[in-house]
XYZ file of C-alpha atoms in Angstrom:
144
model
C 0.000 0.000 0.000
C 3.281 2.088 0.654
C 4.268 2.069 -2.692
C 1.703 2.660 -4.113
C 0.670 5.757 -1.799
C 4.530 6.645 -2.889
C 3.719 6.402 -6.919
C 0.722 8.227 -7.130
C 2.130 10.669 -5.403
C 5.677 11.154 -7.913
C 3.185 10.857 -10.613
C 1.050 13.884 -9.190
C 4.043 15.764 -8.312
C 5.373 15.345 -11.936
C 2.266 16.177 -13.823
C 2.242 19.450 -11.848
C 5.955 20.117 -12.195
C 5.217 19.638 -16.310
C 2.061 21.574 -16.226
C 4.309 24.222 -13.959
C 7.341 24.602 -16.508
C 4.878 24.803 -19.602
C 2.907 28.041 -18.805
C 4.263 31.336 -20.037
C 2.057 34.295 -20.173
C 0.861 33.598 -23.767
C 3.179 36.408 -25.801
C 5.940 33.863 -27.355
C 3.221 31.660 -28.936
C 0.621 34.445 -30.075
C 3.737 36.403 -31.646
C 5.003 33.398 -32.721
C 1.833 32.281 -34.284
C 1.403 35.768 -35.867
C 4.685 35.295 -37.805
C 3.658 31.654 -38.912
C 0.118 32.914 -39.954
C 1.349 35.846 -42.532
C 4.077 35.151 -45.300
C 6.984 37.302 -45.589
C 7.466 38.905 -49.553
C 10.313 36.807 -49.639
C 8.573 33.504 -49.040
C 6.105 34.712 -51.574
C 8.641 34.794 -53.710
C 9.810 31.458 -53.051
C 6.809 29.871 -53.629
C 7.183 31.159 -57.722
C 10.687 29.946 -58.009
C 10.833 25.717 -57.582
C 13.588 24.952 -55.688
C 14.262 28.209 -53.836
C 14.246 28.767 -50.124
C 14.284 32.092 -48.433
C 17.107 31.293 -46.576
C 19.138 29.994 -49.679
C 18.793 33.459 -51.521
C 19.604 35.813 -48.166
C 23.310 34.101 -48.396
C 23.392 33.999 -52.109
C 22.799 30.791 -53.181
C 20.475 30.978 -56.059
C 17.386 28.969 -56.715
C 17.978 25.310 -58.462
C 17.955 25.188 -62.139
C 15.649 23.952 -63.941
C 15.785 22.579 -67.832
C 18.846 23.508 -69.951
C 20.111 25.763 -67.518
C 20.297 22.221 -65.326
C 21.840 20.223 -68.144
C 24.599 23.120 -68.791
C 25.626 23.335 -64.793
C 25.627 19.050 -64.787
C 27.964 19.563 -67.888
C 30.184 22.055 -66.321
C 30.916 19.977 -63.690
C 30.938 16.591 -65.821
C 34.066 18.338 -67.881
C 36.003 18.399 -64.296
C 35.076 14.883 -64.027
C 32.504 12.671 -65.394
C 31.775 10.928 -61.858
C 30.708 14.079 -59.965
C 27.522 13.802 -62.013
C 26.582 9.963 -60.666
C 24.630 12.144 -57.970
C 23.240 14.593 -59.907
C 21.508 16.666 -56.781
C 24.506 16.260 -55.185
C 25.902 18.204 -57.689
C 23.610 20.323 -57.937
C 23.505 21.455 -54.214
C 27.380 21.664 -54.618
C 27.148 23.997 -57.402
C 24.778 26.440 -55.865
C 26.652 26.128 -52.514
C 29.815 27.274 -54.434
C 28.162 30.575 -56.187
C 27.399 30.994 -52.676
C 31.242 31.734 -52.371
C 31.823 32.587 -55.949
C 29.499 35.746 -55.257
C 30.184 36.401 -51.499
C 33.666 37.519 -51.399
C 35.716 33.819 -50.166
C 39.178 33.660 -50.270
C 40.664 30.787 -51.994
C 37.004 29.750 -54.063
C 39.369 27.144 -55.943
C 40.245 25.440 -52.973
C 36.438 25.668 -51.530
C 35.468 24.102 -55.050
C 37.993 21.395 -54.451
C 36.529 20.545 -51.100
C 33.151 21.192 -51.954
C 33.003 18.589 -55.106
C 35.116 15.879 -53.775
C 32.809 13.307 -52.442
C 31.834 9.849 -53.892
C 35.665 8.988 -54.282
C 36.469 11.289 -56.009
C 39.235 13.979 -54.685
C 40.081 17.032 -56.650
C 42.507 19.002 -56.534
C 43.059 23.278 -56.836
C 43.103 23.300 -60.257
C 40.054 21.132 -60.704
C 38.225 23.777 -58.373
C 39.436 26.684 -61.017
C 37.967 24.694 -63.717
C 35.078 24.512 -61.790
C 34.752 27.949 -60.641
C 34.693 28.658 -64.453
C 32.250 26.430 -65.553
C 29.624 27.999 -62.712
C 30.518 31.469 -63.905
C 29.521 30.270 -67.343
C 26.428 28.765 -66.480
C 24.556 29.073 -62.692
C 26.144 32.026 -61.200
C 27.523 34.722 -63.759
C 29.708 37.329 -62.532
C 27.493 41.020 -62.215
């Protein structure tokens, strides 16, 4: 009968410590809610361009390419090496990722390119990342 006196008792003392630690005075979740509830211009405009996320275009990476413009970024890359391309959304995110630095200012983009499209066993070097770096300036992130 102890123990069980002694469990209902924990439980009740934990459901009120919960019930305790969740109340607030309603501001957070109502401003919260209000942000939520109305759509900022720039997730408008993410809705019109497939593949594009807010976030993505506030650091410069630009929306995902679509089409030919698609085909001419997979054959940028595929000129580098022909295996990058196995994964072609990996290459994809890799390439828009890189005009990220292309267009923000990085030191060393040929080396970021490098790092940034080696993966599936393949490891490229400096030079590789140059040729890279031109290919994107051709095709998904022209200089301007």
């Amino acid at each position: 009968m102890r123990i069980r006196t002694a469990t209902a008792a924990l439980i009740a003392a934990l459901a009120v410590a919960l019930v305790g630690c969740g109340s607030d005075d309603g501001k957070t979740e109502s401003a919260a809610d209000s942000s939520q509830a109305q759509p900022s211009t720039t997730e408008s405009t993410e809705a019109a361009q497939p593949g594009g996320k807010s976030s993505d275009i506030a650091v410069g990476i630009p929306a995902e390419p679509t089409g030919a413009e698609r085909d001419a970024v997979l054959a940028a890359v595929m000129d580098v090496n022909a295996k990058l391309v196995a994964d072609e959304d990996k290459a994809i995110d890799a390439a828009r990722n890189q005009c990220s630095a292309l267009d923000g200012g990085a030191s060393n983009v040929d080396h970021l390119a490098a790092q940034r499209f080696s993966y599936g066993g393949v490891t490229l070097t400096d030079d590789d990342g140059d040729h890279l770096n031109i290919g994107l300036r051709k095709t998904l992130c022209p200089e301007g």
